[in-house]
mmCIF file of C-alpha atoms in Angstrom:
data_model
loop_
_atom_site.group_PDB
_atom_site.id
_atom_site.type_symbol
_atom_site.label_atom_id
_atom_site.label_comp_id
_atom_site.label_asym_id
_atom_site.label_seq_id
_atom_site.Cartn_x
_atom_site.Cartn_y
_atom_site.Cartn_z
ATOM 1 C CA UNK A 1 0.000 0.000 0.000
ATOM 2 C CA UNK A 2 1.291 3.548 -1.106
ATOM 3 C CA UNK A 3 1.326 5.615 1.802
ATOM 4 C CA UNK A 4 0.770 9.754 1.008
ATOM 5 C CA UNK A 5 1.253 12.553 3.527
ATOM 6 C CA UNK A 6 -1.270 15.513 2.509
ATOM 7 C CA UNK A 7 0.256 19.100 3.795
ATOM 8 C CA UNK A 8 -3.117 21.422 3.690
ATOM 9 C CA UNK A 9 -5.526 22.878 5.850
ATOM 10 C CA UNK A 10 -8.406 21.203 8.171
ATOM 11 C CA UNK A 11 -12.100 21.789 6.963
ATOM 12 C CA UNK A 12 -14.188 21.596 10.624
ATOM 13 C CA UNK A 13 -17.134 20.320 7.651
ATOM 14 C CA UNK A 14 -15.145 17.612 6.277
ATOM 15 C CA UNK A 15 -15.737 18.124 2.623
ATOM 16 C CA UNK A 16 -12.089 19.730 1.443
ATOM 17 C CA UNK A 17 -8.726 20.256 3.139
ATOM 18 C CA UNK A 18 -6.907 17.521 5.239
ATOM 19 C CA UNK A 19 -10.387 15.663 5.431
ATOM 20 C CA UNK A 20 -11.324 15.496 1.720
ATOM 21 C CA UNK A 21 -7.489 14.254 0.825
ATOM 22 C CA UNK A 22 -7.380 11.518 3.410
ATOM 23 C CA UNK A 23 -10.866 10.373 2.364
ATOM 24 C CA UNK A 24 -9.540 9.924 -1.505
ATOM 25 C CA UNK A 25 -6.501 8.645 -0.697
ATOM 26 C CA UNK A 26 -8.395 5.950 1.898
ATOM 27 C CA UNK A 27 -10.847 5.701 -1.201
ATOM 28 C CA UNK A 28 -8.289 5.214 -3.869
ATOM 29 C CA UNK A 29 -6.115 2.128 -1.739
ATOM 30 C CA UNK A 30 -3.334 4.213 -0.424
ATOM 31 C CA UNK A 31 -2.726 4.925 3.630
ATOM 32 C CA UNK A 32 -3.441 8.971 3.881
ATOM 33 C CA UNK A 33 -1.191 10.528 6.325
ATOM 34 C CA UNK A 34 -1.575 14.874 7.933
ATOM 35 C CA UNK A 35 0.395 17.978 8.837
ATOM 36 C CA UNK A 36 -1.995 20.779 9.275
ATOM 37 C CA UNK A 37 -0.890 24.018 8.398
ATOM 38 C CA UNK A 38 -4.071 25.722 9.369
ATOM 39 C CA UNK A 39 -7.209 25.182 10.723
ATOM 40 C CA UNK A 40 -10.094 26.351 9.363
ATOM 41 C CA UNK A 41 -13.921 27.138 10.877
ATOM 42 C CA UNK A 42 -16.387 26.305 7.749
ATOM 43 C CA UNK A 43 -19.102 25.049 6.725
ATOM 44 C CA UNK A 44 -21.138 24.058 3.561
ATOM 45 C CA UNK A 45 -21.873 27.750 2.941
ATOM 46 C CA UNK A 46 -18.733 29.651 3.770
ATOM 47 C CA UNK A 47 -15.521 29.589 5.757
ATOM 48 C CA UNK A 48 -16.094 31.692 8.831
ATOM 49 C CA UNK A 49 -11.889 32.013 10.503
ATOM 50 C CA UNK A 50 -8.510 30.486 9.905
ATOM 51 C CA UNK A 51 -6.235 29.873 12.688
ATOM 52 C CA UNK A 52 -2.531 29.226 10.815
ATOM 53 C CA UNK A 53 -0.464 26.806 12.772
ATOM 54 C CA UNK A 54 2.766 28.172 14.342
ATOM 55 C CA UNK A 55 5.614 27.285 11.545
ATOM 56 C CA UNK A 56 7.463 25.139 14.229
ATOM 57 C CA UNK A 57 4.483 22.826 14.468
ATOM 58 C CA UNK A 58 4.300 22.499 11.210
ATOM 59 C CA UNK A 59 7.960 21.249 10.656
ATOM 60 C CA UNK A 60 7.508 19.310 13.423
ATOM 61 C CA UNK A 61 4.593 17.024 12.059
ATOM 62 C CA UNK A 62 6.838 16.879 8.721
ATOM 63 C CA UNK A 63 9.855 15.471 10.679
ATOM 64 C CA UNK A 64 7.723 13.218 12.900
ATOM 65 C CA UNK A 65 6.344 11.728 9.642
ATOM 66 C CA UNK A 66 9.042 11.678 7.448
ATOM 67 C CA UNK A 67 12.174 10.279 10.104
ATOM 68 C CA UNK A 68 9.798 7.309 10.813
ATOM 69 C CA UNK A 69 7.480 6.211 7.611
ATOM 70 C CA UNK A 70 8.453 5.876 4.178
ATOM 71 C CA UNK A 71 6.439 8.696 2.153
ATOM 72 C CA UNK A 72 5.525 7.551 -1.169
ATOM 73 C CA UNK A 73 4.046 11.097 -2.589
ATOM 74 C CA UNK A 74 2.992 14.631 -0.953
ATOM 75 C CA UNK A 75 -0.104 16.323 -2.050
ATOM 76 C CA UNK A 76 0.212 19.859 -1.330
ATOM 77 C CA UNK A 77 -2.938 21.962 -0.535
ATOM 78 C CA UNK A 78 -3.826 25.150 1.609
ATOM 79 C CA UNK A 79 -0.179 26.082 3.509
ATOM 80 C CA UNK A 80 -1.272 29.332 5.082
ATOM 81 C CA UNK A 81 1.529 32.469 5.024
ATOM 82 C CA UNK A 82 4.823 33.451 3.665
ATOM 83 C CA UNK A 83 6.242 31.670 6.776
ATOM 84 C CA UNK A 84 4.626 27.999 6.579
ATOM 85 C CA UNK A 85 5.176 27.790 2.720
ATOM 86 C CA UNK A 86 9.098 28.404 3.501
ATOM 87 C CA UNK A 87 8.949 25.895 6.567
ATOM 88 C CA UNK A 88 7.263 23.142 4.513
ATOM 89 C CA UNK A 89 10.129 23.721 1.385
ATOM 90 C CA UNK A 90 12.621 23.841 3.557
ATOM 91 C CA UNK A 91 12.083 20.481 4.947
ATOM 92 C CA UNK A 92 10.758 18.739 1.398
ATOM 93 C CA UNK A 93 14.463 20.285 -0.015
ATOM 94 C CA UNK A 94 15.853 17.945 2.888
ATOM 95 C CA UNK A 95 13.423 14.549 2.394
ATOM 96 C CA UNK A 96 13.185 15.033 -1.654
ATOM 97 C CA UNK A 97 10.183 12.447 -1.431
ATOM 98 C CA UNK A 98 9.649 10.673 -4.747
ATOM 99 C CA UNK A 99 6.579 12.349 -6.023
ATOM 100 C CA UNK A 100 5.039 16.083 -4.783
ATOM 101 C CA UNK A 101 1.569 17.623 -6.142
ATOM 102 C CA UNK A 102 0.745 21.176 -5.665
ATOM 103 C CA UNK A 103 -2.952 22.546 -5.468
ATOM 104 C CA UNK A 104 -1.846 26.075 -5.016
ATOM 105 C CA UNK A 105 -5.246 27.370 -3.087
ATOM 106 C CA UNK A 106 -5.829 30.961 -2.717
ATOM 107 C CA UNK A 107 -9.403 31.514 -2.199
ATOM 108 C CA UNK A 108 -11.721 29.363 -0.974
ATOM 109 C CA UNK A 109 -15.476 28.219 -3.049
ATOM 110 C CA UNK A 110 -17.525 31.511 -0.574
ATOM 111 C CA UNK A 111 -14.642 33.951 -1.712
ATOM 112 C CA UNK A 112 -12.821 33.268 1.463
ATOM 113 C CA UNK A 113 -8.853 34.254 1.056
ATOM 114 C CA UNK A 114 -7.006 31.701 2.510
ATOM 115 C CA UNK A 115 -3.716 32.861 1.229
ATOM 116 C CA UNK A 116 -2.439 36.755 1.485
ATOM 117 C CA UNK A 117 -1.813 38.311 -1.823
ATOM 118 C CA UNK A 118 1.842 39.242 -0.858
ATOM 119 C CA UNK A 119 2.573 35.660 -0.009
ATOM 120 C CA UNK A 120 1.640 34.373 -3.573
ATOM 121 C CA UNK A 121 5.356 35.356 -5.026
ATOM 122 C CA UNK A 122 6.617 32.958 -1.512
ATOM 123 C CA UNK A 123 4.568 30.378 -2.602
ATOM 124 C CA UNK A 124 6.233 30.224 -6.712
ATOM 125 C CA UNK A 125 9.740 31.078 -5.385
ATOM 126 C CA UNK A 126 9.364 28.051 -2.981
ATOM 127 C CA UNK A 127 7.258 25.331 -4.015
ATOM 128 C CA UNK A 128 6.692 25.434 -7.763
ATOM 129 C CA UNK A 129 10.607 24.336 -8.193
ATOM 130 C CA UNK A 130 9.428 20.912 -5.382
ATOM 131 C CA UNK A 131 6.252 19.962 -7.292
ATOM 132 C CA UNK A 132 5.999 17.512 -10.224
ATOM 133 C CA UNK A 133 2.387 18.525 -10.968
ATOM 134 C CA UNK A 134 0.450 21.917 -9.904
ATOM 135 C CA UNK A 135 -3.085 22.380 -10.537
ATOM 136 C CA UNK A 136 -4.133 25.429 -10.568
ATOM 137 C CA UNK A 137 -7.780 26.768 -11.388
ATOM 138 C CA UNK A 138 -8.960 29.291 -13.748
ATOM 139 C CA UNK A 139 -8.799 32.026 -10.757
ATOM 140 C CA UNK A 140 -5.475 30.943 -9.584
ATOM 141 C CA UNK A 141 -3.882 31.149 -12.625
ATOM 142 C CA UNK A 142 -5.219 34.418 -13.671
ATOM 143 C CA UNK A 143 -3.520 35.598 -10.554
ATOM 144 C CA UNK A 144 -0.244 33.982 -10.972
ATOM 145 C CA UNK A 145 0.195 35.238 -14.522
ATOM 146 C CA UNK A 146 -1.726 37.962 -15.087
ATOM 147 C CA UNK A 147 -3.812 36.464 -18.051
ATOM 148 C CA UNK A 148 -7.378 36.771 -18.294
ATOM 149 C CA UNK A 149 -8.591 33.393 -19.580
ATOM 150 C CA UNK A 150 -11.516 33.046 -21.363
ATOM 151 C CA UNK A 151 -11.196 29.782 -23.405
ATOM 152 C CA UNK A 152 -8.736 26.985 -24.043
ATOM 153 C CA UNK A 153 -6.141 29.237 -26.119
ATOM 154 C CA UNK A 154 -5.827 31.644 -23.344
ATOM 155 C CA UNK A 155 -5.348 28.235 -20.864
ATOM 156 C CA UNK A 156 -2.719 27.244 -22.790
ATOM 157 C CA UNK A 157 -1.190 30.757 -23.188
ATOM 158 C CA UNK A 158 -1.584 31.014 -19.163
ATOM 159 C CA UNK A 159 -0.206 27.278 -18.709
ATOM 160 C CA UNK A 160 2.920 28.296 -20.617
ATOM 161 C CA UNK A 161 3.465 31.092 -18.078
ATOM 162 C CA UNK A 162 2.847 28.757 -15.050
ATOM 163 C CA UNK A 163 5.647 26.690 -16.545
ATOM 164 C CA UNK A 164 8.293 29.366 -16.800
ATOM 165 C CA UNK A 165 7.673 30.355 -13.490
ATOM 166 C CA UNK A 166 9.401 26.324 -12.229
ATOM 167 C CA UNK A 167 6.434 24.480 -12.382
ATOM 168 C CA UNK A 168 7.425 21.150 -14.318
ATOM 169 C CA UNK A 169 4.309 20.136 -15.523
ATOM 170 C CA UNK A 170 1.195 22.610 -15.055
ATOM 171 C CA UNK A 171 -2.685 20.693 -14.558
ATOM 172 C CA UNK A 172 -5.130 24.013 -15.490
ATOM 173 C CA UNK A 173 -8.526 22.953 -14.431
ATOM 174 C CA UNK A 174 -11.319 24.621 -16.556
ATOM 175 C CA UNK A 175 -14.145 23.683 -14.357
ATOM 176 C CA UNK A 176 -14.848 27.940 -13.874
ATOM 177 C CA UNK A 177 -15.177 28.848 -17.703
ATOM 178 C CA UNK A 178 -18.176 29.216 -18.585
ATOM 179 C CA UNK A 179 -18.462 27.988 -22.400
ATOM 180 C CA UNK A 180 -16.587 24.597 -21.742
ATOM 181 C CA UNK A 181 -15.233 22.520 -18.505
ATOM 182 C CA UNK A 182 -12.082 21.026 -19.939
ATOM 183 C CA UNK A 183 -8.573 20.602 -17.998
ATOM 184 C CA UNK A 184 -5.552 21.158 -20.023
ATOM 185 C CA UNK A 185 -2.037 19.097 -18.971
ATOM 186 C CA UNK A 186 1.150 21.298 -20.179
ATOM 187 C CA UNK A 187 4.363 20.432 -19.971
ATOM 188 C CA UNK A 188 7.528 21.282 -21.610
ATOM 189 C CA UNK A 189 7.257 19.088 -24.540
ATOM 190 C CA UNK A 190 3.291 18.698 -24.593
ATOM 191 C CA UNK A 191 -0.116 19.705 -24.328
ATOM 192 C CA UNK A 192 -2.693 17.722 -23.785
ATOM 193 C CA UNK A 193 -6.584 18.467 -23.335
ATOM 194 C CA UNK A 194 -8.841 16.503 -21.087
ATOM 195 C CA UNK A 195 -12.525 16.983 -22.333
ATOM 196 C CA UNK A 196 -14.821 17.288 -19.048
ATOM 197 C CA UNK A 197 -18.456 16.794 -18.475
ATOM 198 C CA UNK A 198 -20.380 19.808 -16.586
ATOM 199 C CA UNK A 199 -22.710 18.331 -14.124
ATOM 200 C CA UNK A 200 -25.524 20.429 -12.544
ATOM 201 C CA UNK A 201 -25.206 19.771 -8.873
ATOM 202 C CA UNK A 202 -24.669 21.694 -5.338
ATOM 203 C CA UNK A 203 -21.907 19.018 -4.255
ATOM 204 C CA UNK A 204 -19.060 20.357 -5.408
ATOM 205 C CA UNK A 205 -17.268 21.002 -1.824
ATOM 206 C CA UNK A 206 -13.833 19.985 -2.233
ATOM 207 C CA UNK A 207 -13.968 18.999 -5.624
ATOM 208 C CA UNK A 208 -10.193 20.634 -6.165
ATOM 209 C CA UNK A 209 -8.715 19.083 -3.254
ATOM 210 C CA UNK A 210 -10.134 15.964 -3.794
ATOM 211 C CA UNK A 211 -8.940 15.570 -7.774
ATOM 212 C CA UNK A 212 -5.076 16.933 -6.932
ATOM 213 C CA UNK A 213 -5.161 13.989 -4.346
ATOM 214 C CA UNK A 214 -6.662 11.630 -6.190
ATOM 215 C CA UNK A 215 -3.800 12.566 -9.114
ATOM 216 C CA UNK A 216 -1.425 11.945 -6.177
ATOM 217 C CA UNK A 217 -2.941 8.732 -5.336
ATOM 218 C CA UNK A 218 -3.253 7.315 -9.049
ATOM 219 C CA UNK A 219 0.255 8.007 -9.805
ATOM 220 C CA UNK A 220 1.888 7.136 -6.651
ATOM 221 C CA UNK A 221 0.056 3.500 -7.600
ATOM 222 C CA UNK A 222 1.706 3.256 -10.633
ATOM 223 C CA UNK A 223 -0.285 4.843 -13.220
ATOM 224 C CA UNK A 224 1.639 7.643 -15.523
ATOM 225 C CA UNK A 225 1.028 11.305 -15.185
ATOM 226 C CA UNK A 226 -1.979 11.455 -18.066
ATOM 227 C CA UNK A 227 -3.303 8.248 -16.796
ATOM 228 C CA UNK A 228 -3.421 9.615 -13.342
ATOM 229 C CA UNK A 229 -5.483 12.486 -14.594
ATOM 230 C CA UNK A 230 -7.677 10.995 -16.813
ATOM 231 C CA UNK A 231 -8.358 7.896 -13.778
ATOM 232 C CA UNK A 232 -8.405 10.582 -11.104
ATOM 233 C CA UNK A 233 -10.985 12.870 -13.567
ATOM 234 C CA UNK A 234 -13.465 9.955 -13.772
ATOM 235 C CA UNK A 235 -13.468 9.129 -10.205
ATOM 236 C CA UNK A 236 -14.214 12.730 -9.244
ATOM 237 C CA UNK A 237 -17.046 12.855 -11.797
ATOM 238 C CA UNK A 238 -18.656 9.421 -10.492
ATOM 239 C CA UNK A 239 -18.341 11.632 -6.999
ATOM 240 C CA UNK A 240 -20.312 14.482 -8.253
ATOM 241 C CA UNK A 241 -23.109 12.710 -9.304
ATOM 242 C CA UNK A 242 -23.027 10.432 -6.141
ATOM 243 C CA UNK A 243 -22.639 13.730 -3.726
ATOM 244 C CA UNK A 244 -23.567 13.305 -0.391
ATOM 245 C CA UNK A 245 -26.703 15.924 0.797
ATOM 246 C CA UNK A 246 -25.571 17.530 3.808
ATOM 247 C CA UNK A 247 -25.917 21.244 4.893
ATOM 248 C CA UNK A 248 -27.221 24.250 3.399
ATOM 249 C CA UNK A 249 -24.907 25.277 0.720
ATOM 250 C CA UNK A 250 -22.328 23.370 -1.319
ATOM 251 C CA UNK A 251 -22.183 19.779 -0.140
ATOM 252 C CA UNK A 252 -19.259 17.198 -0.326
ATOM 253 C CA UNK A 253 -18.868 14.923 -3.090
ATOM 254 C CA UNK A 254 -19.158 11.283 -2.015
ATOM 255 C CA UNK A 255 -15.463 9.910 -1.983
ATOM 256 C CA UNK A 256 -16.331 6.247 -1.254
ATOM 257 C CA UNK A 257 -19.246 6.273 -4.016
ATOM 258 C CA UNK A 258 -17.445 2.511 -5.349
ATOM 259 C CA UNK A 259 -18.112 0.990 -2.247
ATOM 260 C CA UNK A 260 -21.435 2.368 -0.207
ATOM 261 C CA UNK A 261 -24.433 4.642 -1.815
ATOM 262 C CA UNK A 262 -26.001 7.631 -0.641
ATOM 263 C CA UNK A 263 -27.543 6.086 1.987
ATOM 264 C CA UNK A 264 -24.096 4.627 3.324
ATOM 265 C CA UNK A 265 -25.482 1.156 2.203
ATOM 266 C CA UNK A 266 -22.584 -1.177 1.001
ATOM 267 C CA UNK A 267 -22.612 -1.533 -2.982
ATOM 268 C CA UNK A 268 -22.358 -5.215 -4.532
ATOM 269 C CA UNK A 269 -18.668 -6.448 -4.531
ATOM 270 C CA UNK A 270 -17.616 -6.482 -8.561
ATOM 271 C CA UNK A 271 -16.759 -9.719 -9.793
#
């Protein structure tokens, strides 16, 4: 079993953050691993405070992890301030684990910031240059390069710029435009477009978190980068549709939809 350390923030709601990667890497046959960087008060309809976790805590639960389990790939989510994203490089720089996905969160789903504007330049100087795959969204990019993007040529344009600022292969998720819902994979030597499917539905809490750690999972398992997406893409759809109906506002997809239904009654074992 692949065993994956997720460095992000708590949701108190359980649909993204910490929660939402440990229940896709659980879901996907890898043992899910924590350090918190922050913890966050939030619900279904908006986050309400963020506590940040003192820096030496957060090195701490990376050291604790990392001198006594074998880490088989890092999924990188919400990491706070200036100060945490330096404290979590620092120590990746030392334990180089094998395989290191950035979700480069900014803003959370109610508008929320959940990263300060001056720390954004911290964050690329710092953690672009660690990761193997980032996977940005159409807001997060527009902020990291400037571009407005309206369709696929201006992701591509915009994915180009992510990748001369480190980032070795760049994952720009299309979910926000508004004409199509495609994801576009660029690295150096490729693009690559992954057609999506919009689906009409309120459960779509954690849906970014939960894809950049089921990437993580897939590829950790053995599956190559564009196999890991396109797996890791049809997953999160089948967890869309299956969302779970809980609170007010933008529920949680359902992240063990393969084994139990909405009702949390166990599904037939496939033959």
């Amino acid at each position: 079993m692949k065993q994956l350390l997720t460095i992000a923030g708590s949701d108190a709601s359980g649909g993204a953050g910490i929660q939402a990667d440990l229940k896709t890497f659980a879901a996907l046959g890898c043992y899910g691993m924590s350090v918190v960087c922050a913890v966050t008060a939030q619900n279904t309809q908006a986050v309400l405070q963020v506590h940040s976790i003192p820096e030496e805590m957060i090195g701490a639960q990376i050291e604790g992890i990392f001198q006594d389990i074998r880490v088989d790939g890092v999924k990188i989510g919400m990491v706070g301030n200036a100060a945490a994203i330096r404290t979590v490089a620092q120590h990746l720089r030392f334990y180089r684990p094998p395989l290191v996905v950035l979700d480069p969160v900014m803003v959370s789903k109610s508008g929320y910031p959940l990263l300060d504007p001056q720390d954004r330049q911290v964050l690329v100087d710092e953690l672009f240059p660690l990761a193997d795959l980032i996977t940005p969204n159409i807001y997060e990019a527009e902020v990291l390069t400037g571009e407005s993007i309206q369709n696929i040529q201006d992701m591509e344009r915009a994915a180009h710029k992510l990748l001369f600022l480190g980032a070795r292969a760049v994952l720009l998720k299309g979910g926000h435009l508004a004409a199509q819902c495609d994801d576009l994979l660029a690295t150096d030597s490729s693009i690559k477009v992954f057609p999506g499917i919009r689906i009409v539905s309120v459960h779509t809490h954690g849906t970014g978190c939960s894809l950049s750690s089921a990437i993580t999972a897939l590829w950790a398992r053995g599956s190559n980068l564009e196999e890991a997406i396109a797996e890791a893409k049809a997953w999160l759809t089948e967890a869309i549709k299956e969302g779970i109906p809980l609170g007010k506002g933008h529920g949680p997809v359902h992240h063990f939809h393969a084994f139990y239904d909405r009702e949390g009654l166990p599904r037939q074992k496939r033959q």
